[in-house]
Coordinates of C-alpha atoms in Angstrom, one line a residue:
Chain A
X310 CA 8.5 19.1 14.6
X311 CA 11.0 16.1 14.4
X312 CA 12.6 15.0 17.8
X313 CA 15.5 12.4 17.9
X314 CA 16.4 11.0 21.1
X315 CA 18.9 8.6 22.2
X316 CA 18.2 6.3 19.0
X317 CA 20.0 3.5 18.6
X318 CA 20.3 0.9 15.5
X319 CA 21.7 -2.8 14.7
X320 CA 21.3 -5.2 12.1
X321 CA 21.5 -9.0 12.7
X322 CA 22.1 -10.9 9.9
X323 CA 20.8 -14.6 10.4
X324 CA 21.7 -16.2 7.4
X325 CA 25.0 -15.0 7.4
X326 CA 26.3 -16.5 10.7
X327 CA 24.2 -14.6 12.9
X328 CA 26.1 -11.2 12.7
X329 CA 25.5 -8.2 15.1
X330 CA 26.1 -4.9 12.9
X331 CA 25.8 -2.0 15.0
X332 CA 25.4 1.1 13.2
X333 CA 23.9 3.6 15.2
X334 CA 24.1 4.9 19.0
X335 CA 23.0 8.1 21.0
X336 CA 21.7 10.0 17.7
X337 CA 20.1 13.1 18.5
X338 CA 18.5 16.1 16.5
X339 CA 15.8 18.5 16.4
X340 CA 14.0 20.2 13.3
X341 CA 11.7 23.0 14.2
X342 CA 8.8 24.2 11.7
X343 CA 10.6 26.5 8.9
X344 CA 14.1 25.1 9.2
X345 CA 16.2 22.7 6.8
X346 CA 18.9 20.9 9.0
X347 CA 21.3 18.6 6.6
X348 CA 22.8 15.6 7.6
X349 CA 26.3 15.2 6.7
X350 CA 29.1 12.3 7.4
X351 CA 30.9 10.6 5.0
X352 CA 29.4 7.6 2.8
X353 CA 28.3 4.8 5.0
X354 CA 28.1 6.8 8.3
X355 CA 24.6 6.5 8.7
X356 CA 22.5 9.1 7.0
X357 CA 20.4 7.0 4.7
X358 CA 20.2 5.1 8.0
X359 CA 19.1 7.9 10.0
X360 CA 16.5 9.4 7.8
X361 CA 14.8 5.8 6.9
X362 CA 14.5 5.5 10.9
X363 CA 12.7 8.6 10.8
X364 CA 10.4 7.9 8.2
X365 CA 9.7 4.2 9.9
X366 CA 11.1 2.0 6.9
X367 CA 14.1 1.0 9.4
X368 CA 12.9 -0.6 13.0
X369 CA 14.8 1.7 15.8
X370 CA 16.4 -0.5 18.4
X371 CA 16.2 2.0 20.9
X372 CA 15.4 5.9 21.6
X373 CA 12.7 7.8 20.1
X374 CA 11.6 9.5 17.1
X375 CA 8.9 11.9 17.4
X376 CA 7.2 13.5 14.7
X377 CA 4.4 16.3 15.8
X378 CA 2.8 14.3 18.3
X379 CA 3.9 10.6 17.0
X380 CA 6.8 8.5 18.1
X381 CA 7.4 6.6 15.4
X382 CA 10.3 3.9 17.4
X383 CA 6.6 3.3 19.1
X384 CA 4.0 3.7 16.7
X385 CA 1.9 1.0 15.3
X386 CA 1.5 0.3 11.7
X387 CA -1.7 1.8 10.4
X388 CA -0.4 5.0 12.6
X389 CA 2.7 5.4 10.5
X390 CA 0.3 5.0 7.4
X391 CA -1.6 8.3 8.2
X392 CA 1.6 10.1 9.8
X393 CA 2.7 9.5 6.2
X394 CA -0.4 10.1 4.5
X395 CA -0.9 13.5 6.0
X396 CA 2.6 14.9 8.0
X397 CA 5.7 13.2 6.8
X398 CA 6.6 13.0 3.0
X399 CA 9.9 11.7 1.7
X400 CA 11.6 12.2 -1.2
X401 CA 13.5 9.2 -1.6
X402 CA 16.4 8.5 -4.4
X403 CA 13.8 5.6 -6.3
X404 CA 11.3 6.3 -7.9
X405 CA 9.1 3.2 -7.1
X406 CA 5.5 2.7 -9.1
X407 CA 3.6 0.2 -10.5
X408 CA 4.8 0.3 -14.5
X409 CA 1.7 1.9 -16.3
X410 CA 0.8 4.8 -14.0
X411 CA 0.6 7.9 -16.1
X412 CA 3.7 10.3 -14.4
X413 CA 0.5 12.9 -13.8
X414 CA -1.6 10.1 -11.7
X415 CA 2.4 9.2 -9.8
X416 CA 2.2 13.3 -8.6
X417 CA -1.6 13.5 -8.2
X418 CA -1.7 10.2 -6.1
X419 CA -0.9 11.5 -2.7
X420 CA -3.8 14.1 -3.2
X421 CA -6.2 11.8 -4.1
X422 CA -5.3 9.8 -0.8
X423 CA -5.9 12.5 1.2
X424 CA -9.1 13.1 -0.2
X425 CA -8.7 16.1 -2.6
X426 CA -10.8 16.1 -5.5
X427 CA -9.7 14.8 -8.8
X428 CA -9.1 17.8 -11.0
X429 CA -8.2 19.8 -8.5
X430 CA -5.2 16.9 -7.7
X431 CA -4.5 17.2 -11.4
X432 CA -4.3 20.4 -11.5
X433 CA -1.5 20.9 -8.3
X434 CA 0.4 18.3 -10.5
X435 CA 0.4 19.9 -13.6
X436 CA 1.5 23.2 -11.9
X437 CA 4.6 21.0 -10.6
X438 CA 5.7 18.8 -13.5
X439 CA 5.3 22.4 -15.8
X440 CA 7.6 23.9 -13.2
X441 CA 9.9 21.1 -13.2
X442 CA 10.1 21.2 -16.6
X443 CA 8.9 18.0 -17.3
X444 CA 7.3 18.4 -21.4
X445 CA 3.6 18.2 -21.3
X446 CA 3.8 15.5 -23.7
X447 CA 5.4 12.9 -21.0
X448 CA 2.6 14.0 -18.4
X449 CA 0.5 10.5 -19.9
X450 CA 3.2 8.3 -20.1
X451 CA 4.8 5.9 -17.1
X452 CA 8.0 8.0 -15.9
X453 CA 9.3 3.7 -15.3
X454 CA 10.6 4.7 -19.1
X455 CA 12.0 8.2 -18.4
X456 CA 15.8 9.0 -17.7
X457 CA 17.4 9.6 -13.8
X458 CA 17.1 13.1 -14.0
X459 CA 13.5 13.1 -15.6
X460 CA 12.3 10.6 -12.9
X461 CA 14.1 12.2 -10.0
X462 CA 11.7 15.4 -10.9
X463 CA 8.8 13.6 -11.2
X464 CA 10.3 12.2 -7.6
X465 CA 10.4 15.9 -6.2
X466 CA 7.0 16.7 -7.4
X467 CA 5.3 14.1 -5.9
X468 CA 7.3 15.2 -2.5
X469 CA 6.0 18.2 -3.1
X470 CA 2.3 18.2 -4.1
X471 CA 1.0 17.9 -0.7
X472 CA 2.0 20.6 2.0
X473 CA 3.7 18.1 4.1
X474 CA 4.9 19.7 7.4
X475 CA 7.4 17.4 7.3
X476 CA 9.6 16.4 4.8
X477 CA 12.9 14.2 4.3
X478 CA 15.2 14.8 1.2
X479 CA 17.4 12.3 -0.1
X480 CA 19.7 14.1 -1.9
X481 CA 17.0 15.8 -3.9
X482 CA 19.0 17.8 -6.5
X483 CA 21.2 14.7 -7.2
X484 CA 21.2 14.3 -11.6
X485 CA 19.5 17.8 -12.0
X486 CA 21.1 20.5 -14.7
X487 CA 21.8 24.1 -12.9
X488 CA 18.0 25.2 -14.1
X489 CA 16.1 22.4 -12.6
X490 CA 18.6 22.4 -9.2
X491 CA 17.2 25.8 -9.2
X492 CA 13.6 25.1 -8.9
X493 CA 14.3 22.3 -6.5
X494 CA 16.1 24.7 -4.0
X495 CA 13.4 27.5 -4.9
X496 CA 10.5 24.7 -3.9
X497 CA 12.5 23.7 -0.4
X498 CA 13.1 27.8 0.5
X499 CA 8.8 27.7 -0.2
X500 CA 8.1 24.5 2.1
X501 CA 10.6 26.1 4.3
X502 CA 8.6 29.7 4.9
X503 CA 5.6 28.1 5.1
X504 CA 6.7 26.4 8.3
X505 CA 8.0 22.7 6.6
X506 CA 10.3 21.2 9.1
X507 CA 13.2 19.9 6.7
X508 CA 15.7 17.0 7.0
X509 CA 17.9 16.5 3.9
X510 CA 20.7 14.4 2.6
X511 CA 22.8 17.2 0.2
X512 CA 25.6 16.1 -1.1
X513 CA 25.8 19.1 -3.6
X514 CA 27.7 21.3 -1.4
X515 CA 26.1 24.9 -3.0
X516 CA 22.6 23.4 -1.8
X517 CA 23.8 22.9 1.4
X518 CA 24.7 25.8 2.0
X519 CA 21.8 27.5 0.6
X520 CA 19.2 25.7 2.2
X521 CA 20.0 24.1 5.3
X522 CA 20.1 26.2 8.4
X523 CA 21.9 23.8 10.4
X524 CA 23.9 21.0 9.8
X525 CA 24.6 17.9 12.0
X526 CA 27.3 15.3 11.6
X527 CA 25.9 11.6 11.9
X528 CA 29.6 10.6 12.6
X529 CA 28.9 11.3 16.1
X530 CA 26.3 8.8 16.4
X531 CA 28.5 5.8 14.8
X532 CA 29.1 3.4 17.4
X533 CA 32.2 3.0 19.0
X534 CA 34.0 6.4 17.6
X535 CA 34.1 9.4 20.1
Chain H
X1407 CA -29.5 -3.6 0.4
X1408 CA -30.7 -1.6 -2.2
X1409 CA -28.1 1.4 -1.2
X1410 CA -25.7 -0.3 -0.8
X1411 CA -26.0 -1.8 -4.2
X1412 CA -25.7 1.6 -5.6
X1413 CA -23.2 2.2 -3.3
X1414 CA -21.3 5.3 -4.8
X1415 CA -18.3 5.0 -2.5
X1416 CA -16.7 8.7 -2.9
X1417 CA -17.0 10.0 0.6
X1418 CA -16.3 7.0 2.6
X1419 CA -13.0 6.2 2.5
X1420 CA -12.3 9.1 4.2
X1421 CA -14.5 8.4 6.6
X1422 CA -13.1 4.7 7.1
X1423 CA -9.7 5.7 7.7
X1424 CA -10.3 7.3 10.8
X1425 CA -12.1 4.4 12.3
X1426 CA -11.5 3.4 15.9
X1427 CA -12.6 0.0 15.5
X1428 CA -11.0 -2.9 13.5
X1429 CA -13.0 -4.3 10.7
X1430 CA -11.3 -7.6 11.5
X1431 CA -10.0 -8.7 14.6
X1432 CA -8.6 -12.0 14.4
X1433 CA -7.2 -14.3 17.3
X1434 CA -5.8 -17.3 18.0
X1435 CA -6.7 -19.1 14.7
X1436 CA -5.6 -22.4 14.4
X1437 CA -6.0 -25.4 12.0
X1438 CA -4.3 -28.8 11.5
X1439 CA -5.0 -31.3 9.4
X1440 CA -4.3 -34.1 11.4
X1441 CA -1.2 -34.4 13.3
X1442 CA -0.1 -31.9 10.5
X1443 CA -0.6 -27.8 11.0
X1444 CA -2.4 -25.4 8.7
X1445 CA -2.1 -22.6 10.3
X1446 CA -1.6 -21.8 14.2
X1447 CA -2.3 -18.7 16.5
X1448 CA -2.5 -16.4 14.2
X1449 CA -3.4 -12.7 15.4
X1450 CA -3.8 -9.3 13.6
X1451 CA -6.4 -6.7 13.2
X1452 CA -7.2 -4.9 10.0
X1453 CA -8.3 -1.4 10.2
X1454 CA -11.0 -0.3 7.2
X1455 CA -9.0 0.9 4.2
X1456 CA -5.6 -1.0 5.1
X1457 CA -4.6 -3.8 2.4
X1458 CA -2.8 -6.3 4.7
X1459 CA -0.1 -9.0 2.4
X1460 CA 0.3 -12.4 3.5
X1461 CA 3.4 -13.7 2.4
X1462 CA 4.9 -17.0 2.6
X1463 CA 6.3 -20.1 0.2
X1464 CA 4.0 -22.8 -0.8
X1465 CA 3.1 -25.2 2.3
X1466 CA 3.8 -21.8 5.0
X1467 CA -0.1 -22.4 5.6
X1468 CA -1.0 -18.7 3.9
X1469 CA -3.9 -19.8 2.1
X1470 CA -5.0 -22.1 4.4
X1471 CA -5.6 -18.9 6.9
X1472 CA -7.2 -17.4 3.9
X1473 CA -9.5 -19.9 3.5
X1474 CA -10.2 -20.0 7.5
X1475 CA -10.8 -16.1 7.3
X1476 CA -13.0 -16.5 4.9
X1477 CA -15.1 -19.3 6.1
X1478 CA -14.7 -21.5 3.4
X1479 CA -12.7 -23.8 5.8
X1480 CA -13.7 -24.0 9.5
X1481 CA -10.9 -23.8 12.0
X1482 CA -9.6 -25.7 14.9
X1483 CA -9.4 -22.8 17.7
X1484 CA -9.8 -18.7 17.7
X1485 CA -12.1 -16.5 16.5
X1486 CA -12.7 -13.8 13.4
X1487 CA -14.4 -11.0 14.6
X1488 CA -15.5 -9.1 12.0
X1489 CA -17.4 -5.5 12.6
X1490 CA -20.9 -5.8 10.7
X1491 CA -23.5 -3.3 10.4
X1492 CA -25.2 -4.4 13.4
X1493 CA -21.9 -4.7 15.5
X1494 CA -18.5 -7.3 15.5
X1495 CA -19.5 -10.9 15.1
X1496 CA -17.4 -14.1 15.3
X1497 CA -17.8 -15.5 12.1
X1498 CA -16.2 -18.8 13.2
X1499 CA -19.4 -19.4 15.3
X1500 CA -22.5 -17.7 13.3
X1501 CA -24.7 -19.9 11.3
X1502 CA -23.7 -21.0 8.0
X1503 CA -26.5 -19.4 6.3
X1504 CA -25.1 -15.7 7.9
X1505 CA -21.7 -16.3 6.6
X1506 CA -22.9 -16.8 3.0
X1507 CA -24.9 -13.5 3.6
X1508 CA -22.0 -11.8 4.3
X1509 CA -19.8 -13.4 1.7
X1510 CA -22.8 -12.1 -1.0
X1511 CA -22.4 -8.4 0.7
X1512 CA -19.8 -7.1 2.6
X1513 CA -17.2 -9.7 1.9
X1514 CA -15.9 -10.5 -1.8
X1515 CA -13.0 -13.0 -2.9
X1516 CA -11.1 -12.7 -5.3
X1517 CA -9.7 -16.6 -6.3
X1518 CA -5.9 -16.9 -8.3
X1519 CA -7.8 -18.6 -10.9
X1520 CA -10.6 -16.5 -12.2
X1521 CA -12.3 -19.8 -13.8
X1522 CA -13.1 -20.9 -10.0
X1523 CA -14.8 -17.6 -9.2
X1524 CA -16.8 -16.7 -12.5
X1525 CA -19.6 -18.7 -14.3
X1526 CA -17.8 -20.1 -17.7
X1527 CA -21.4 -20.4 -18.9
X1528 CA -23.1 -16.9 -18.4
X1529 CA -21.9 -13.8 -20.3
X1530 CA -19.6 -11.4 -18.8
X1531 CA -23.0 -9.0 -17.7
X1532 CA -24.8 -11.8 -16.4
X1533 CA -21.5 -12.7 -14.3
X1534 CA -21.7 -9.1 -12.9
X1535 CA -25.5 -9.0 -13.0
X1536 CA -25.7 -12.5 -10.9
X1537 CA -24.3 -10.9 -7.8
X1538 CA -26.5 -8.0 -7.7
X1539 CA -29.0 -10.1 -8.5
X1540 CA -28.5 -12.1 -5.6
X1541 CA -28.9 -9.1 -2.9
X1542 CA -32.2 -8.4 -4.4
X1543 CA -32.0 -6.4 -7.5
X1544 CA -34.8 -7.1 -10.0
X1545 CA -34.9 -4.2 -12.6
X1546 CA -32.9 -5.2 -15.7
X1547 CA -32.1 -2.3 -17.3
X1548 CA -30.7 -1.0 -14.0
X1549 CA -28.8 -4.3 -13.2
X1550 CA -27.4 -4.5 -16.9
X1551 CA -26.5 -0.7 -17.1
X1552 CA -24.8 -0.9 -13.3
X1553 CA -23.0 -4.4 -14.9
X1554 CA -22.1 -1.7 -18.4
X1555 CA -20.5 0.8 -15.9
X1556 CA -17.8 -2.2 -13.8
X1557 CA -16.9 -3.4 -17.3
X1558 CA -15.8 0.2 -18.3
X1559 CA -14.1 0.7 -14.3
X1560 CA -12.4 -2.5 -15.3
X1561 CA -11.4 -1.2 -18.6
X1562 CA -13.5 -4.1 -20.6
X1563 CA -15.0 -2.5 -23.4
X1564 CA -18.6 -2.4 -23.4
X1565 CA -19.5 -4.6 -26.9
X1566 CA -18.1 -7.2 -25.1
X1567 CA -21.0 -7.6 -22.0
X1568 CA -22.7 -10.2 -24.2
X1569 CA -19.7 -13.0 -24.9
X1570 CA -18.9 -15.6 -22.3
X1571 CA -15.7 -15.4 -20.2
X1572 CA -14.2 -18.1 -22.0
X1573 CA -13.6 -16.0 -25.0
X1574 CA -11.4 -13.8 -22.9
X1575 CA -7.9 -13.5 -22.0
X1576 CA -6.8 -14.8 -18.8
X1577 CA -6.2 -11.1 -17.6
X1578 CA -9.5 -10.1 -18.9
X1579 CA -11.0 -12.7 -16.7
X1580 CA -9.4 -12.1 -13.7
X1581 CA -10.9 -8.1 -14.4
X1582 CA -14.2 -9.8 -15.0
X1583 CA -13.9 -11.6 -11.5
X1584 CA -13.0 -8.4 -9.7
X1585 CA -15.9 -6.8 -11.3
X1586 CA -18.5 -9.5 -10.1
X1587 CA -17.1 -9.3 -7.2
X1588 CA -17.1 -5.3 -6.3
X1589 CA -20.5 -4.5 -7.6
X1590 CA -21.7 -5.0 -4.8
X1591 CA -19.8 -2.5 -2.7
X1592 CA -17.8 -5.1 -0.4
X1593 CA -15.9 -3.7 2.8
X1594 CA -13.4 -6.6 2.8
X1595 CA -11.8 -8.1 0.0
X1596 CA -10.3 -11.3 0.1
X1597 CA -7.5 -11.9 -2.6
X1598 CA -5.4 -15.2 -3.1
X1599 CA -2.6 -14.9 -5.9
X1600 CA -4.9 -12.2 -7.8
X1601 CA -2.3 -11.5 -10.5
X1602 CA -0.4 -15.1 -10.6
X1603 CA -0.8 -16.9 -13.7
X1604 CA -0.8 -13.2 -15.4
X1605 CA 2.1 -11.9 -17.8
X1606 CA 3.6 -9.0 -16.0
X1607 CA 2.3 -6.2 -17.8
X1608 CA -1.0 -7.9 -17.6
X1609 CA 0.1 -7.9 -14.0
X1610 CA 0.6 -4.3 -13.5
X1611 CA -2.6 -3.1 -14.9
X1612 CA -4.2 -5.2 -12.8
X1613 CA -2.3 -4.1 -9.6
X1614 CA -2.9 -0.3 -11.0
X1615 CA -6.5 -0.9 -10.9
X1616 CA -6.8 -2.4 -7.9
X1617 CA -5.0 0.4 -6.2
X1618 CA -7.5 2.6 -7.8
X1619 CA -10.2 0.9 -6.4
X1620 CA -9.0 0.6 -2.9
X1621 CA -8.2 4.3 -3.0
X1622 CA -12.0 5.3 -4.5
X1623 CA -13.7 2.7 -2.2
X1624 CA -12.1 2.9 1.1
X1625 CA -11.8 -1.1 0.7
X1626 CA -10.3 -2.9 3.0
X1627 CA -8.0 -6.2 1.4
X1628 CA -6.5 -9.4 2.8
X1629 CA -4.4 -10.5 -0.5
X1630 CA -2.3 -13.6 -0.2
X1631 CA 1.1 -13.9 -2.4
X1632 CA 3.9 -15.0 -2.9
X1633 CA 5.4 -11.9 -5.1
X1634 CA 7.2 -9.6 -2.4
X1635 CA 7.0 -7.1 -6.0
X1636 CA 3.0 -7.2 -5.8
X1637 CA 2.9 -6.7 -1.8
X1638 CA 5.3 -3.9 -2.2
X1639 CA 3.1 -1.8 -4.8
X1640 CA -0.3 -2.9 -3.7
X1641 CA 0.0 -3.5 0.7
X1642 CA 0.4 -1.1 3.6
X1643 CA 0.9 -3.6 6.0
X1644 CA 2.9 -7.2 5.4
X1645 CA 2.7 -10.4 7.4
X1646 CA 5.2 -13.3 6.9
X1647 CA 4.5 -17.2 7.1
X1648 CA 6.6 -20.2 7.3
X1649 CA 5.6 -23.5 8.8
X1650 CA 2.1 -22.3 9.5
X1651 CA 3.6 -19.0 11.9
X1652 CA 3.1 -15.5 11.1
X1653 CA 7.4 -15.1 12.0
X1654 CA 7.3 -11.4 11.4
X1655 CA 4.6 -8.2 10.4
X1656 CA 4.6 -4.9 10.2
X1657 CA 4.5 -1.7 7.6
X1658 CA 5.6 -3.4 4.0
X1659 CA 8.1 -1.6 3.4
X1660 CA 9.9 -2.0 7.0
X1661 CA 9.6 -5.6 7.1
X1662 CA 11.0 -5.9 3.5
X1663 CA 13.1 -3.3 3.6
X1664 CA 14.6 -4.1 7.7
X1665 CA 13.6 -8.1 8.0
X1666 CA 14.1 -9.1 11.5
X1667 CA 13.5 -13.2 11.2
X1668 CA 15.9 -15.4 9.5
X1669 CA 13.2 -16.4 7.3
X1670 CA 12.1 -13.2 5.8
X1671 CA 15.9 -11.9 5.4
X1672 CA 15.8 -14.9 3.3
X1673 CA 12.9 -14.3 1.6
X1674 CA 13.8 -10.7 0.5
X1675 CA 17.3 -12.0 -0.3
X1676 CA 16.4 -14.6 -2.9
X1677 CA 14.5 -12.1 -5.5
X1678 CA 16.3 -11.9 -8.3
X1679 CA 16.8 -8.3 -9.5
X1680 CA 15.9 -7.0 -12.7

């Protein structure tokens, strides 16, 4: 489902002499349908990196980065849109939103994208938040005001509302108490059996383990080291 | 025109989304004033449903392409091909009279200051109720009820359709303005500073119900800014100005989040966190 070839990566920073920051060379992985493959490699070694490539908020310099039948180091704009719309959600580590959004219109919205009818959108939310053990009462209110861990679940539930058969996790059980870190692993072992192709940043070693099938070290693909 | 004006725009966005065709397909636009350029070359296509951002500091020539898109100013060079019912038409070159039908039907804009697109004089229904009048709607009762039902999408309450806009707030106007202009079920929105001038929870209300609105009417939306915040919450697709140039454009997010030009790292560099 995701196949990376032969990527490669550099910054350039004009406005601070024109610096060349190479930060990526030769990556390669594969995540079939049903399988969680972790990316691990110390901090700074190109995981974030990696996984923004993959999801097409960092330009690829080189290689290619196919997900089902896109390649997204190719793929034009309004492509990327509905790869993301329909195929490839992301869990990110920010919750981004605009301020007043109730938290159960933040879950419901990539639904309502696709098309899915409003209380039925609703509904698939509710059933998350509940299980996340997000209170009922905060369902109405913008998560903007809510603390890391509350926000990082209303994060995961909107990663998860859709059936994405794709999905990339940020360290998704970062800031979660032993219950919730439970559901979280519990909802990536679902996505998983019903054929989600997984790439996931876990820095919680126990979830690693649990989870991930296979793991690949992004130190490999660090420029310059052999 | 009568269905569109009752236009109940569930099913289409959908339907948009998947389009093969561009709604807008603009090349080679150029204007200079003088020896001195507006705006020069500029080429992009909008697909139905995408909002595109144009953003850029004063003088980078952003709303000067605005205005050029939407015919209000007439450009040097290139054309504005824009997909209408009957098939795309260069609306650099059709007669003045079509381009003020299409700005009454399928085009809307929204202007930064809502006091240059409402009438300060009519009440906030007649503001609404003008438009549809002016694609052919006669029956009042059905003009002032579908004018009842966009004060309520735009959350103005309804005891209010009778008092002028001048007794509203600014962000209550700029609602009122989006309402005149979407009652009408518009395909192509064009936006310039939409929630400048606006305290910023004024602001995000405004940006919430736009997005709302783009979702429910599959509409596609050129919106000019200057607020990388605004583009980032309300565009899919971001192009980057400076001297009259688009310098960079892609998805929002990659261009603000991986700038390639000098200009744009610059650009993203200089917003002051919060």
């Amino acid at each position: 489902m995701i196949h990376v070839s032969d990527l490669s990566k550099s910054f350039t920073l004009h406005n601070q002499g024109g610096a060349v920051i190479p930060v990526m060379a030769g990556a390669a992985l594969s995540v079939e349908p049903g399988e969680c493959v972790g990316l691990t490699g110390a901090s700074g070694a190109g995981k974030s990196t990696l996984m923004r490539m993959v999801y097409g908020n960092y330009l690829a310099a080189a290689g290619s980065i196919r997900v089902g039948d896109l390649d997204v180091a190719q793929a034009e704009p309004r492509e990327i849109i509905v790869l993301r719309r329909r195929t490839l959600g992301y869990v990110s580590q920010f919750l981004r939103v605009v301020p007043r959004v109730p938290t159960i219109e933040v879950v419901a919205e990539p639904l309502l994208v696709l098309g899915v009818a409003r209380d039925e959108a609703r509904d698939r939310a509710a059933a998350l938040l509940a299980r996340l053990n997000i209170p009922e009462r905060l369902w109405g209110l913008s998560p903007t005001t809510f603390s890391g861990g509350e926000q990082q679940r209303v994060n995961i539930a909107r990663g998860f509302v859709h059936t994405y058969p794709a999905l990339l996790l940020d360290e998704p059980t970062a800031s979660l108490d032993a219950a919730n870190r439970e559901v979280v692993l519990q909802l990536i072992g679902e996505a998983k059996a019903r054929g989600a192709a997984i790439l996931g940043i876990f820095h919680d070693e126990g979830a690693r383990v649990r989870v991930c099938d296979r793991l690949v070290d992004v130190t490999h693909f660090t420029p310059g080291a052999a | 025109m009568n269905a569109r004006i009752f236009y109940e725009n569930s099913e289409t966005s959908q339907e948009f989304r998947c389009a093969e065709r561009p709604l807008l397909a603009v090349r080679g636009l150029t204007k200079r004033y003088g020896e001195r350029i507006g705006c020069a070359e500029v080429s992009f296509n909008l697909w139905p449903g995408e909002v595109l951002g144009i953003v850029g500091e004063s003088g980078s020539g952003k709303s000067t392409l605005l205005s050029c898109l939407a015919g209000h100013l007439a450009p040097d060079e290139g054309e504005v091909v824009f997909a209408t019912a009957e098939g795309p038409r260069d609306t650099v070159t059709m007669s003045e009279a079509e381009r003020r039908r299409l700005a009454r039907t399928d085009w809307a804009f929204v202007h930064q200051n809502p006091r240059d697109g409402l009438r300060m004089g009519v009440s906030a229904g007649g503001n609404v109720g003008e438009r549809l009048m002016a694609v052919g709607a006669r029956n009042y009762g059905a003009i002032r009820g579908r004018a009842l039902d966009w004060l309520e999408r735009v959350e103005i309450a309804a005891d209010r359709i009778d008092d002028r806009p001048r007794a509203f707030s600014g962000g209550m106007q700029q609602r009122l303005q989006i309402a005149r202009n979407l009652v009408t079920g518009p395909r192509l929105v064009f936006m310039d500073e939409p929630t400048g001038g606006l305290d910023v929870s004024v602001q995000a209300r405004l940006l919430d119900l736009l997005r709302g609105l783009v979702r429910e009417m599959g509409l596609s939306v050129i919106i000019v800014t200057h607020d990388l915040a605004v583009v980032r919450l309300l565009a899919d697709r971001l192009m980057v100005m400076k001297g009259g140039r688009v310098v960079e454009q892609g998805l929002t997010d990659q261009v603000l989040d991986d700038p390639r030009h000098a200009y744009t790292q610059l650009l993203v560099s200089s917003v002051l966190q919060v």
